[in-house]
Amino acid sequence: MCGIIGCAGRGDSTLDTLLHGLSKLEYRGYDSAGVALSDDDLTVRRKAGKLDALETSLGADPLQNGSGSVSDNPVGIGHTRWSTHGPPTDGNAHPHRDCTGRVAVIHNGIIENYQELRDELAASGHEFESDTDTEVVPHLIETALDSGMAPEEAVRDSIDRLEGAYAICVVIAGVDQVFAARNDSPLVLGVSDDAYFFASDVPAFREFTDKVIYLDDGEFAVINQNGYRVTDSNGAVVEKTVNTIEWDPEETGKSGYDHYMLKEIHEQPRALRQCLQGRVDELAGEVILEELGDVNPDAVQFVACGTSYHAALYGAQLFRSIGIPAQAYIASEYATSVPPIDDDLVIGVTQSGETADTLSALREARRRGAKTMAVTNVVGSTAARECDEALYIRAGPEIGVAATKTFASQLVTLALLSLWIDGEEDNRDVIAGFRDLASNVQAILDDTNARKIAEEYHDSDAYFFIGRGLHHPVALEGALKFKEISYEHAEGFPAGELKHGPLALVTDNTPVFAVVTGEGEQARKTIGNVKEVEARDAPVIAVTDGQSDVERYADHVLEIPESTPRTAAVLANVQLQLVSYYAAAQLGRPIDKPRNLAKSVTVE
């Protein structure tokens, strides 16, 4: 959600560096973009719409200062905005300036006391040009500068007055530095031999360096062409660890695919191998999670949002199956209505490790004395650093807003965690089921008929997804994927719930996707639910491994290989991802950047 890039030391390539960084942050979701360069003067350009609108604007009217050009070595900041305060307009786009035009600020997050500050500033003569909360920041800095404060002191003093979540970058005319601070919103610092960067996520500067520093809440940082400095809220220098990013910048490209989402669906076999590598010993029947300490919970509470919440539902079922009470909670509800915790382990499932609602839930759990664990994809993320334990899903970088390979890796990681905590010797057969998982996913990718089914039903009134047991979270996820990238109405249900209300919506133009695997009681009961919708003339698409006779009642079949119940859920999900992708493609939707959505939701 929103994207930040700042740089110093890139010389006359500064503007190109900012634009490149913004292009790598488009996946986060945004509706306007802007840049600012600072040397003796400050020059700003911002535009509503996508990045190409800004680039077109710059082509027609290049950035230049009052003397008609920009120096050979400016500092700069850039931003992509996801609207919270005010609609997506040129005036609401970042960077925002003060009255004098010498201060420019970009900001992710929400400043909760902005109205109070704005009223105070307006009463003292400041004029505002936007609807945003961010605009109070440059005016606060302007006031501090006018009082005689030095630039860094003025920025610090202004940030100290803010309440809420923020990652902020500031440039000031005549100052060859970029100032930055974070609180409850991600911000990283990139370090190369001759240049330094700020960004909301590593891909923004990965092409220029693989060295990164993860800033913590309350820290303040400064970069210029000669180096960087990180201090705490009191101004004391903080020695930070410089981490090395292991993935190659080419991993964030499309590699010839039409969309990142399709590429990442096809990357799932590799992602799953990475997830499993070194963690399963099939001969011994053991799961090995060396990164974890002593974890032996009496009960587990999962907190998560969106796709990660569906993974949490799956994980909670697995924990209950080994005799450990477990419940999955929507993080935004948990944070404001916390259930009794006692000695429960609280597990936050978050792809980015920066999801604001999940972080709030984890912090509230810790405040109440709970032990916490992050199940996340991002090494060094806020959740990973703040929790007592961190378990990485190892999916690799995911750019598409709609989570695909990270969901599959979350499911497998949670399955491994439940087996590791269980520690029973009779898990050998279950562990063996992971051996063929990656190749089974590849078989689906090679032979799927999802495109044909998506094309046949692309003009339906609505789409229902049903499943029982471990397939219920898969049904919910299938519906979420479908609605978020196709913009069509889709709902997921426990299969048995259709008859308790939703069946009233079933017609001959509402396809029902039913996940049915195995031949046990759950499969038989789900087939009964399939017959119920078939009797109402609804088309049925069965996602099945062929062990039941659901094909007899289905209009179409999406086949998956035979597997264990745990891995069948992963395989069924791949078919539903492909259906969603091809349906959205048939409708011409912007698949990688669905409207109103963001990859990492860093506001509550």
Coordinates of C-alpha atoms in Angstrom, one line a residue, residues 8-574:
A8 CA 21.3 10.1 -2.8
G9 CA 24.5 9.6 -4.8
R10 CA 23.0 8.6 -8.1
G11 CA 24.1 11.8 -9.8
D12 CA 22.3 12.8 -13.0
S13 CA 20.6 9.4 -13.0
T14 CA 18.5 10.3 -9.9
L15 CA 15.3 10.9 -11.7
D16 CA 15.6 7.7 -13.7
T17 CA 16.4 5.9 -10.4
L18 CA 13.3 7.2 -8.8
L19 CA 11.1 6.2 -11.7
H20 CA 12.6 2.8 -11.9
G21 CA 12.0 2.4 -8.1
L22 CA 8.4 3.4 -8.5
S23 CA 7.9 0.9 -11.3
K24 CA 9.1 -1.8 -9.0
L25 CA 6.6 -0.7 -6.4
E26 CA 3.5 -0.6 -8.6
Y27 CA 2.5 -4.0 -7.3
R28 CA 1.7 -2.4 -3.9
G29 CA -1.4 -0.7 -5.3
Y30 CA -1.7 3.0 -6.1
D31 CA -3.7 5.6 -7.9
S32 CA -1.3 8.5 -8.3
A33 CA 2.5 9.1 -8.4
G34 CA 5.0 11.9 -8.0
V35 CA 8.7 12.7 -7.7
A36 CA 10.8 15.5 -6.2
L37 CA 14.4 16.5 -6.9
S38 CA 16.3 18.8 -4.5
D39 CA 19.5 20.7 -5.0
D40 CA 19.7 24.5 -4.6
D41 CA 16.0 24.5 -5.4
L42 CA 13.2 22.0 -5.1
T43 CA 11.4 20.7 -8.2
V44 CA 8.3 18.5 -7.9
R45 CA 6.1 16.7 -10.4
R46 CA 3.0 14.6 -9.5
K47 CA 0.1 13.1 -11.4
A48 CA -3.1 11.2 -10.8
G49 CA -3.3 7.8 -12.5
K50 CA -0.7 5.2 -13.2
L51 CA 3.1 5.8 -13.5
D52 CA 3.0 6.2 -17.2
A53 CA 0.9 9.4 -16.7
L54 CA 3.7 10.8 -14.6
E55 CA 6.3 9.8 -17.2
T56 CA 4.3 11.4 -20.0
S57 CA 4.1 14.6 -17.9
L58 CA 7.8 14.6 -17.4
G59 CA 8.4 14.0 -21.1
A60 CA 6.4 17.0 -22.0
D61 CA 7.8 19.2 -19.2
P62 CA 11.1 17.9 -17.8
L63 CA 12.0 18.6 -14.2
Q64 CA 14.0 21.8 -13.8
N65 CA 14.6 24.3 -11.1
G66 CA 14.4 28.1 -11.2
S67 CA 17.7 28.4 -13.1
G68 CA 16.3 26.1 -15.8
S69 CA 18.0 22.8 -15.0
V70 CA 18.8 20.4 -12.2
S71 CA 22.3 19.9 -10.9
D72 CA 24.4 16.9 -11.7
N73 CA 23.9 15.4 -8.2
P74 CA 20.5 16.1 -6.6
V75 CA 18.9 14.0 -4.0
G76 CA 15.4 12.8 -4.7
I77 CA 12.2 11.1 -3.5
G78 CA 9.3 9.4 -5.3
H79 CA 5.9 8.1 -4.2
T80 CA 3.0 6.0 -5.4
R81 CA -0.2 6.9 -3.4
W82 CA -3.1 4.6 -2.4
S83 CA -5.9 7.0 -1.5
T84 CA -7.0 7.3 2.1
H85 CA -7.6 11.0 2.7
G86 CA -9.1 12.5 -0.4
P87 CA -9.7 11.1 -3.9
P88 CA -6.9 10.4 -6.4
T89 CA -6.2 13.8 -7.9
D90 CA -3.1 15.7 -9.0
G91 CA -3.5 17.9 -5.9
N92 CA -3.7 14.9 -3.5
A93 CA -0.7 13.1 -5.0
H94 CA 2.7 13.1 -3.2
P95 CA 5.2 14.7 -2.7
H96 CA 3.5 17.5 -0.7
R97 CA 5.1 20.9 -0.2
D98 CA 5.0 23.7 2.3
C99 CA 3.9 27.3 1.7
T100 CA 7.4 28.4 0.5
G101 CA 8.0 25.5 -1.8
R102 CA 11.3 24.5 -0.1
V103 CA 10.2 21.3 1.7
A104 CA 8.8 18.2 0.0
V105 CA 7.4 15.2 1.9
I106 CA 6.2 11.7 1.0
H107 CA 4.4 9.5 3.5
N108 CA 2.9 6.0 3.9
G109 CA 0.4 5.4 6.7
I110 CA -2.2 7.6 8.4
I111 CA -1.5 10.5 10.7
E112 CA -4.2 10.3 13.3
N113 CA -3.9 13.8 14.7
Y114 CA -3.6 15.5 11.4
Q115 CA -6.9 17.5 11.7
E116 CA -5.7 19.0 15.0
L117 CA -2.4 19.9 13.5
R118 CA -4.0 21.3 10.3
D119 CA -6.3 23.5 12.3
E120 CA -3.4 24.8 14.3
L121 CA -1.3 25.5 11.2
A122 CA -4.2 27.1 9.3
A123 CA -4.9 29.4 12.2
S124 CA -1.3 30.6 12.0
G125 CA -1.6 31.4 8.3
H126 CA -0.6 28.2 6.5
E127 CA -2.5 27.5 3.3
F128 CA -3.4 23.9 2.3
E129 CA -3.9 22.6 -1.2
S130 CA -4.9 19.0 -0.7
D131 CA -7.3 16.8 1.3
T132 CA -4.5 14.7 2.7
D133 CA -3.2 14.1 6.2
T134 CA 0.3 14.2 4.8
E135 CA 0.3 17.8 3.9
V136 CA 0.6 18.9 7.6
V137 CA 4.1 17.5 7.7
P138 CA 5.9 19.9 5.3
H139 CA 4.1 22.8 7.0
L140 CA 5.3 21.7 10.4
I141 CA 8.8 21.5 9.0
E142 CA 8.4 25.0 7.5
T143 CA 7.4 26.4 10.9
A144 CA 10.3 24.7 12.6
L145 CA 12.8 26.0 10.0
D146 CA 11.4 29.6 10.3
S147 CA 12.0 29.4 14.1
G148 CA 15.7 28.9 13.4
M149 CA 16.1 25.1 13.7
A150 CA 18.6 23.4 11.5
P151 CA 17.1 21.1 8.8
E152 CA 17.6 17.8 10.7
E153 CA 16.3 19.3 14.0
A154 CA 13.3 20.7 12.1
V155 CA 12.4 17.4 10.6
R156 CA 12.8 15.6 13.9
D157 CA 10.8 18.1 15.8
S158 CA 8.0 17.9 13.3
I159 CA 7.9 14.1 13.3
D160 CA 7.8 14.1 17.1
R161 CA 4.4 15.8 16.9
L162 CA 2.8 13.1 14.7
E163 CA 0.5 10.4 16.1
G164 CA -0.3 7.3 14.0
A165 CA 1.5 5.1 11.5
Y166 CA 4.0 6.6 9.1
A167 CA 7.0 6.0 6.9
I168 CA 8.2 9.5 5.9
C169 CA 10.9 10.8 3.6
V170 CA 11.8 14.5 3.4
V171 CA 13.9 16.7 1.1
I172 CA 14.7 20.4 1.6
A173 CA 16.0 22.8 -1.0
G174 CA 19.6 23.6 -0.5
V175 CA 20.2 20.5 1.7
D176 CA 22.0 17.5 0.1
Q177 CA 20.3 15.0 2.4
V178 CA 17.2 12.8 2.5
F179 CA 15.6 12.5 6.0
A180 CA 13.4 9.5 6.9
A181 CA 11.6 8.1 9.9
R182 CA 9.2 5.1 10.5
N183 CA 6.5 4.1 12.9
D184 CA 4.3 1.1 12.2
S185 CA 4.9 1.4 8.5
P186 CA 7.7 -0.4 6.6
L187 CA 10.9 1.4 5.6
V188 CA 14.2 0.0 4.5
L189 CA 17.6 1.6 3.8
G190 CA 19.7 0.3 0.8
V191 CA 23.5 0.6 0.9
S192 CA 25.8 0.4 -2.2
D193 CA 29.4 1.5 -2.8
D194 CA 28.4 5.0 -4.1
A195 CA 24.7 5.5 -3.4
Y196 CA 22.1 5.2 -0.7
F197 CA 18.4 4.5 -0.8
F198 CA 15.2 4.6 1.2
A199 CA 12.2 2.4 0.1
S200 CA 9.0 0.9 1.4
D201 CA 10.2 -2.5 0.0
V202 CA 13.5 -3.9 -1.3
P203 CA 12.5 -4.4 -5.0
A204 CA 12.6 -0.6 -5.4
F205 CA 16.4 -0.5 -5.3
R206 CA 17.4 -4.2 -5.7
E207 CA 18.9 -3.6 -9.1
F208 CA 21.4 -1.2 -7.6
T209 CA 22.4 -3.1 -4.4
D210 CA 21.7 -6.3 -2.5
K211 CA 22.6 -4.7 0.9
V212 CA 19.7 -3.6 3.1
I213 CA 19.1 -2.3 6.6
Y214 CA 15.7 -2.8 8.1
L215 CA 14.7 0.3 10.1
D216 CA 12.7 -0.2 13.3
D217 CA 9.9 1.9 14.8
G218 CA 11.1 5.1 16.3
E219 CA 14.3 5.3 14.2
F220 CA 15.4 8.3 12.2
A221 CA 17.8 8.0 9.3
V222 CA 19.7 10.4 7.0
I223 CA 21.4 9.6 3.7
N224 CA 23.5 11.7 1.4
Q225 CA 26.0 10.9 -1.4
N226 CA 28.7 10.0 1.1
G227 CA 26.8 7.7 3.5
Y228 CA 24.0 7.1 6.0
R229 CA 23.3 7.5 9.7
V230 CA 20.6 5.9 11.8
T231 CA 19.6 7.2 15.2
D232 CA 16.9 6.5 17.8
S233 CA 14.2 8.9 18.8
N234 CA 16.6 10.7 21.2
G235 CA 19.2 11.2 18.5
A236 CA 21.7 8.5 19.7
V237 CA 23.4 6.7 16.9
V238 CA 22.1 3.1 16.3
E239 CA 24.5 0.5 14.9
K240 CA 22.4 -1.5 12.4
T241 CA 23.1 -4.8 10.8
V242 CA 23.5 -4.7 7.0
N243 CA 21.7 -7.7 5.5
T244 CA 22.3 -9.3 2.1
I245 CA 19.3 -10.0 -0.1
E246 CA 19.6 -13.5 -1.5
W247 CA 17.2 -13.3 -4.4
D248 CA 18.2 -12.0 -7.9
P249 CA 16.6 -8.9 -9.2
E250 CA 15.5 -10.8 -12.3
E251 CA 13.1 -12.8 -10.0
T252 CA 10.9 -9.7 -9.9
G253 CA 10.4 -9.6 -13.7
K254 CA 7.7 -11.3 -15.7
S255 CA 10.0 -13.7 -17.5
G256 CA 7.9 -13.7 -20.6
Y257 CA 4.6 -14.2 -18.9
D258 CA 1.7 -11.8 -19.7
H259 CA 1.2 -11.1 -16.0
Y260 CA 3.1 -11.5 -12.7
M261 CA 0.2 -13.5 -11.3
L262 CA 0.5 -16.1 -14.0
K263 CA 4.2 -16.3 -13.6
E264 CA 3.9 -16.7 -9.8
I265 CA 1.2 -19.4 -10.3
H266 CA 3.8 -21.3 -12.4
E267 CA 6.5 -20.6 -9.9
Q268 CA 4.7 -22.7 -7.2
P269 CA 6.5 -26.0 -7.8
R270 CA 9.8 -24.2 -7.1
A271 CA 8.4 -22.2 -4.2
L272 CA 7.2 -25.5 -2.6
R273 CA 10.5 -27.2 -3.1
Q274 CA 12.1 -24.2 -1.4
C275 CA 9.6 -24.3 1.4
L276 CA 10.3 -28.0 2.1
Q277 CA 14.0 -28.1 1.5
G278 CA 15.9 -29.3 4.6
R279 CA 12.6 -29.5 6.6
V280 CA 11.5 -33.1 6.0
D281 CA 13.2 -36.4 6.6
E282 CA 11.0 -38.9 4.9
L283 CA 13.0 -42.0 6.1
A284 CA 12.9 -40.9 9.7
G285 CA 9.4 -39.6 9.4
E286 CA 10.4 -36.3 10.9
V287 CA 9.9 -32.6 10.3
I288 CA 12.9 -30.4 11.1
L289 CA 12.4 -26.7 11.9
E290 CA 15.8 -25.7 13.1
E291 CA 14.9 -22.0 13.2
L292 CA 12.4 -22.5 16.0
G293 CA 13.1 -22.7 19.7
D294 CA 11.0 -24.4 22.3
V295 CA 7.4 -24.3 21.0
N296 CA 5.0 -26.6 22.8
P297 CA 1.7 -24.8 23.0
D298 CA -1.3 -26.0 25.0
A299 CA -3.5 -24.0 22.5
V300 CA -3.0 -21.8 19.5
Q301 CA -4.6 -18.6 18.3
F302 CA -4.0 -17.6 14.6
V303 CA -4.4 -13.9 13.5
A304 CA -4.4 -13.0 9.9
C305 CA -6.1 -11.0 7.1
G306 CA -7.4 -11.9 3.6
T307 CA -5.6 -14.7 1.9
S308 CA -3.5 -15.3 5.0
Y309 CA -6.6 -15.7 7.1
H310 CA -7.7 -18.5 4.8
A311 CA -4.3 -20.1 5.4
A312 CA -4.8 -19.6 9.1
L313 CA -8.2 -21.4 9.0
Y314 CA -6.4 -24.4 7.3
G315 CA -3.7 -24.3 10.0
A316 CA -6.2 -24.2 12.8
Q317 CA -7.9 -27.3 11.5
L318 CA -4.6 -29.1 11.4
F319 CA -3.7 -28.2 14.9
R320 CA -7.1 -29.4 16.1
S321 CA -6.5 -32.7 14.3
I322 CA -3.4 -33.3 16.5
G323 CA -5.3 -32.5 19.7
I324 CA -4.3 -28.9 20.2
P325 CA -7.2 -26.4 20.5
A326 CA -6.8 -23.8 17.8
Q327 CA -8.8 -20.9 16.4
A328 CA -8.3 -18.5 13.6
Y329 CA -9.2 -14.8 14.0
I330 CA -9.5 -12.0 11.6
A331 CA -6.7 -9.7 12.8
S332 CA -8.6 -6.4 12.6
E333 CA -11.3 -7.9 14.9
Y334 CA -8.8 -9.6 17.3
A335 CA -6.9 -6.4 18.0
T336 CA -10.0 -4.6 19.3
S337 CA -11.7 -7.6 20.9
V338 CA -9.1 -9.9 22.2
P339 CA -10.3 -13.3 23.4
P340 CA -8.8 -14.9 26.6
I341 CA -5.2 -15.8 25.8
D342 CA -3.9 -17.6 29.0
D343 CA -0.8 -19.5 27.8
D344 CA -1.8 -19.8 24.1
L345 CA 0.7 -19.4 21.4
V346 CA -0.4 -16.5 19.0
I347 CA 0.6 -17.1 15.4
G348 CA 0.5 -14.2 13.0
V349 CA 0.2 -15.3 9.4
T350 CA 1.3 -12.5 7.1
Q351 CA 2.9 -12.7 3.7
S352 CA 4.7 -9.3 3.9
G353 CA 5.2 -9.3 7.7
E354 CA 4.1 -5.7 7.6
T355 CA 0.3 -6.0 7.6
A356 CA -0.9 -3.3 10.0
D357 CA -3.9 -5.2 11.4
T358 CA -1.9 -8.4 12.0
L359 CA 0.9 -6.4 13.7
S360 CA -1.6 -4.7 16.0
A361 CA -3.1 -8.1 16.9
L362 CA 0.4 -9.6 17.6
R363 CA 1.4 -6.6 19.7
E364 CA -1.8 -6.8 21.7
A365 CA -1.2 -10.5 22.3
R366 CA 2.4 -9.7 23.5
R367 CA 1.2 -6.9 25.7
R368 CA -1.0 -9.5 27.4
G369 CA 1.9 -11.9 27.9
A370 CA 1.4 -14.3 25.1
K371 CA 4.3 -15.9 23.2
T372 CA 4.1 -15.0 19.5
M373 CA 5.2 -16.4 16.2
A374 CA 5.3 -14.9 12.7
V375 CA 4.7 -17.1 9.7
T376 CA 5.9 -14.9 6.9
N377 CA 7.7 -14.6 3.6
V378 CA 9.9 -11.7 4.3
V379 CA 13.1 -12.0 6.3
G380 CA 13.7 -9.0 8.5
S381 CA 10.1 -7.8 8.3
T382 CA 8.5 -6.1 11.3
A383 CA 6.5 -9.2 12.3
A384 CA 9.6 -11.4 12.0
R385 CA 11.6 -9.0 14.2
E386 CA 9.0 -8.4 16.8
C387 CA 7.7 -11.9 17.4
D388 CA 9.4 -14.4 19.7
E389 CA 9.7 -16.9 16.8
A390 CA 9.7 -16.5 13.1
L391 CA 9.0 -19.3 10.6
Y392 CA 9.6 -18.4 6.9
I393 CA 7.5 -19.8 4.1
R394 CA 10.4 -19.3 1.5
A395 CA 8.2 -18.5 -1.4
G396 CA 10.5 -15.9 -3.0
P397 CA 9.4 -12.4 -4.1
E398 CA 5.8 -12.1 -5.1
I399 CA 4.8 -9.0 -7.1
G400 CA 1.2 -9.7 -8.2
V401 CA -1.3 -8.1 -5.7
A402 CA -3.3 -11.4 -5.7
A403 CA -1.4 -13.8 -3.6
T404 CA -0.8 -17.2 -5.2
K405 CA 2.5 -18.9 -4.5
T406 CA 2.7 -17.4 -1.0
F407 CA -0.7 -19.0 -0.1
A408 CA 0.5 -22.4 -1.2
S409 CA 3.7 -22.0 0.8
Q410 CA 1.7 -20.8 3.8
L411 CA -0.4 -23.9 3.7
V412 CA 2.6 -26.2 3.5
T413 CA 4.5 -24.3 6.2
L414 CA 1.6 -24.5 8.6
A415 CA 1.2 -28.2 7.8
L416 CA 4.9 -28.7 8.6
L417 CA 4.6 -26.7 11.8
S418 CA 1.6 -28.9 13.0
L419 CA 3.6 -32.1 12.3
W420 CA 6.7 -30.8 14.0
I421 CA 4.8 -29.9 17.2
D422 CA 2.9 -33.2 17.0
G423 CA 6.2 -35.1 16.8
E424 CA 4.4 -38.5 16.4
E425 CA 6.3 -41.3 14.7
D426 CA 3.2 -42.4 12.8
N427 CA 3.4 -39.2 10.7
R428 CA 5.8 -41.0 8.2
D429 CA 3.0 -41.5 5.7
V430 CA 1.8 -37.9 6.0
I431 CA 5.4 -36.6 5.5
A432 CA 5.8 -38.8 2.5
G433 CA 2.9 -37.0 0.9
F434 CA 5.0 -33.9 0.5
R435 CA 7.5 -35.7 -1.7
D436 CA 5.3 -35.5 -4.8
L437 CA 3.7 -32.2 -4.1
A438 CA 5.8 -30.0 -6.4
S439 CA 5.6 -32.5 -9.3
N440 CA 1.8 -32.8 -8.8
V441 CA 1.4 -29.0 -9.0
Q442 CA 3.5 -29.1 -12.2
A443 CA 1.2 -31.7 -13.7
I444 CA -1.8 -29.5 -13.1
L445 CA -0.1 -26.5 -14.7
D446 CA 0.8 -28.7 -17.7
D447 CA -2.7 -30.2 -18.2
T448 CA -5.3 -27.8 -16.8
N449 CA -8.5 -27.1 -18.7
A450 CA -9.1 -24.0 -16.5
R451 CA -9.0 -21.6 -19.4
K452 CA -11.8 -23.4 -21.3
I453 CA -14.0 -23.4 -18.2
A454 CA -13.3 -19.7 -17.5
E455 CA -14.2 -18.8 -21.0
E456 CA -17.5 -20.8 -20.9
Y457 CA -18.7 -19.2 -17.7
H458 CA -17.2 -15.7 -17.9
D459 CA -20.6 -13.9 -18.2
S460 CA -22.4 -15.6 -15.3
D461 CA -24.4 -13.8 -12.7
A462 CA -22.3 -15.0 -9.7
Y463 CA -19.9 -17.8 -8.8
F464 CA -20.0 -20.0 -5.7
F465 CA -17.2 -22.1 -4.3
I466 CA -17.8 -24.9 -1.8
G467 CA -15.8 -27.4 0.2
R468 CA -15.7 -29.2 3.5
G469 CA -12.9 -29.7 6.1
L470 CA -9.6 -28.5 4.7
H471 CA -11.3 -27.6 1.5
H472 CA -13.4 -25.0 3.1
P473 CA -10.5 -22.5 3.3
V474 CA -9.7 -23.4 -0.3
A475 CA -13.3 -22.5 -1.3
L476 CA -13.0 -19.2 0.5
E477 CA -9.7 -18.5 -1.2
G478 CA -11.0 -19.5 -4.6
A479 CA -13.9 -17.0 -4.2
L480 CA -11.5 -14.2 -3.0
K481 CA -9.1 -14.7 -5.9
F482 CA -12.0 -14.7 -8.4
K483 CA -13.7 -11.5 -7.1
E484 CA -10.5 -9.5 -6.5
I485 CA -9.1 -9.8 -10.0
S486 CA -12.2 -10.4 -12.2
Y487 CA -14.5 -7.9 -10.3
E488 CA -17.3 -10.5 -10.5
H489 CA -19.4 -11.5 -7.5
A490 CA -18.0 -14.7 -5.9
E491 CA -18.7 -16.3 -2.6
G492 CA -17.1 -19.3 -0.8
F493 CA -19.0 -21.4 1.7
P494 CA -18.7 -24.6 3.8
A495 CA -20.5 -27.0 1.4
G496 CA -23.2 -27.8 4.0
E497 CA -24.1 -24.2 4.5
L498 CA -25.7 -23.7 1.1
K499 CA -29.0 -25.1 2.2
H500 CA -29.1 -22.7 5.1
G501 CA -29.7 -19.6 3.0
P502 CA -27.3 -19.1 0.1
L503 CA -29.2 -21.8 -1.9
A504 CA -31.8 -19.0 -2.6
L505 CA -29.3 -17.4 -4.9
V506 CA -28.5 -20.5 -7.0
T507 CA -29.8 -20.3 -10.6
D508 CA -28.8 -21.8 -13.9
N509 CA -26.4 -18.9 -14.3
T510 CA -24.5 -19.3 -11.0
P511 CA -21.7 -21.8 -11.6
V512 CA -20.7 -23.8 -8.4
F513 CA -17.1 -24.9 -8.0
A514 CA -17.1 -27.9 -5.6
V515 CA -13.8 -29.2 -4.2
V516 CA -14.2 -33.0 -3.6
T517 CA -11.3 -35.3 -2.9
G518 CA -10.9 -38.7 -1.4
E519 CA -13.7 -41.1 -0.9
G520 CA -14.6 -40.7 2.7
E521 CA -17.5 -39.1 4.6
Q522 CA -16.6 -35.5 3.6
A523 CA -16.6 -36.4 0.0
R524 CA -19.9 -38.2 0.2
K525 CA -21.6 -35.3 2.0
T526 CA -20.2 -32.8 -0.4
I527 CA -21.6 -34.8 -3.3
G528 CA -24.9 -34.5 -1.6
N529 CA -24.5 -30.7 -1.7
V530 CA -23.6 -30.9 -5.3
K531 CA -26.8 -32.8 -6.0
E532 CA -28.7 -30.0 -4.3
V533 CA -27.4 -27.3 -6.6
E534 CA -27.7 -29.6 -9.6
A535 CA -31.4 -29.9 -8.9
R536 CA -31.6 -26.1 -9.2
D537 CA -30.0 -26.3 -12.7
A538 CA -26.8 -24.7 -11.5
P539 CA -23.7 -25.7 -13.6
V540 CA -21.3 -27.7 -11.4
I541 CA -17.5 -27.7 -11.8
A542 CA -15.9 -30.4 -9.7
V543 CA -12.3 -30.0 -8.5
T544 CA -11.5 -33.6 -7.8
D545 CA -8.9 -36.4 -7.7
G546 CA -11.3 -38.9 -9.1
Q547 CA -11.6 -41.1 -6.0
S548 CA -15.3 -40.3 -5.6
D549 CA -18.1 -40.4 -8.2
V550 CA -18.7 -36.6 -8.2
E551 CA -17.9 -36.5 -11.9
R552 CA -21.4 -38.1 -12.5
Y553 CA -23.0 -34.9 -11.3
A554 CA -20.6 -32.3 -12.7
D555 CA -20.8 -30.4 -16.0
H556 CA -17.0 -30.0 -16.0
V557 CA -14.1 -31.4 -14.0
L558 CA -10.8 -29.8 -12.9
E559 CA -8.6 -32.8 -12.2
I560 CA -5.9 -33.0 -9.5
P561 CA -3.6 -36.0 -8.8
E562 CA -4.4 -38.3 -5.9
S563 CA -2.6 -37.1 -2.7
T564 CA -3.0 -36.8 1.0
P565 CA -5.8 -34.5 2.5
R566 CA -3.2 -31.9 3.5
T567 CA -1.7 -31.7 0.0
A568 CA -5.0 -32.1 -1.9
A569 CA -6.0 -28.7 -0.6
V570 CA -2.9 -27.1 -2.1
L571 CA -3.5 -28.9 -5.5
A572 CA -7.2 -27.9 -5.6
N573 CA -6.2 -24.3 -4.9
V574 CA -3.9 -24.2 -8.0

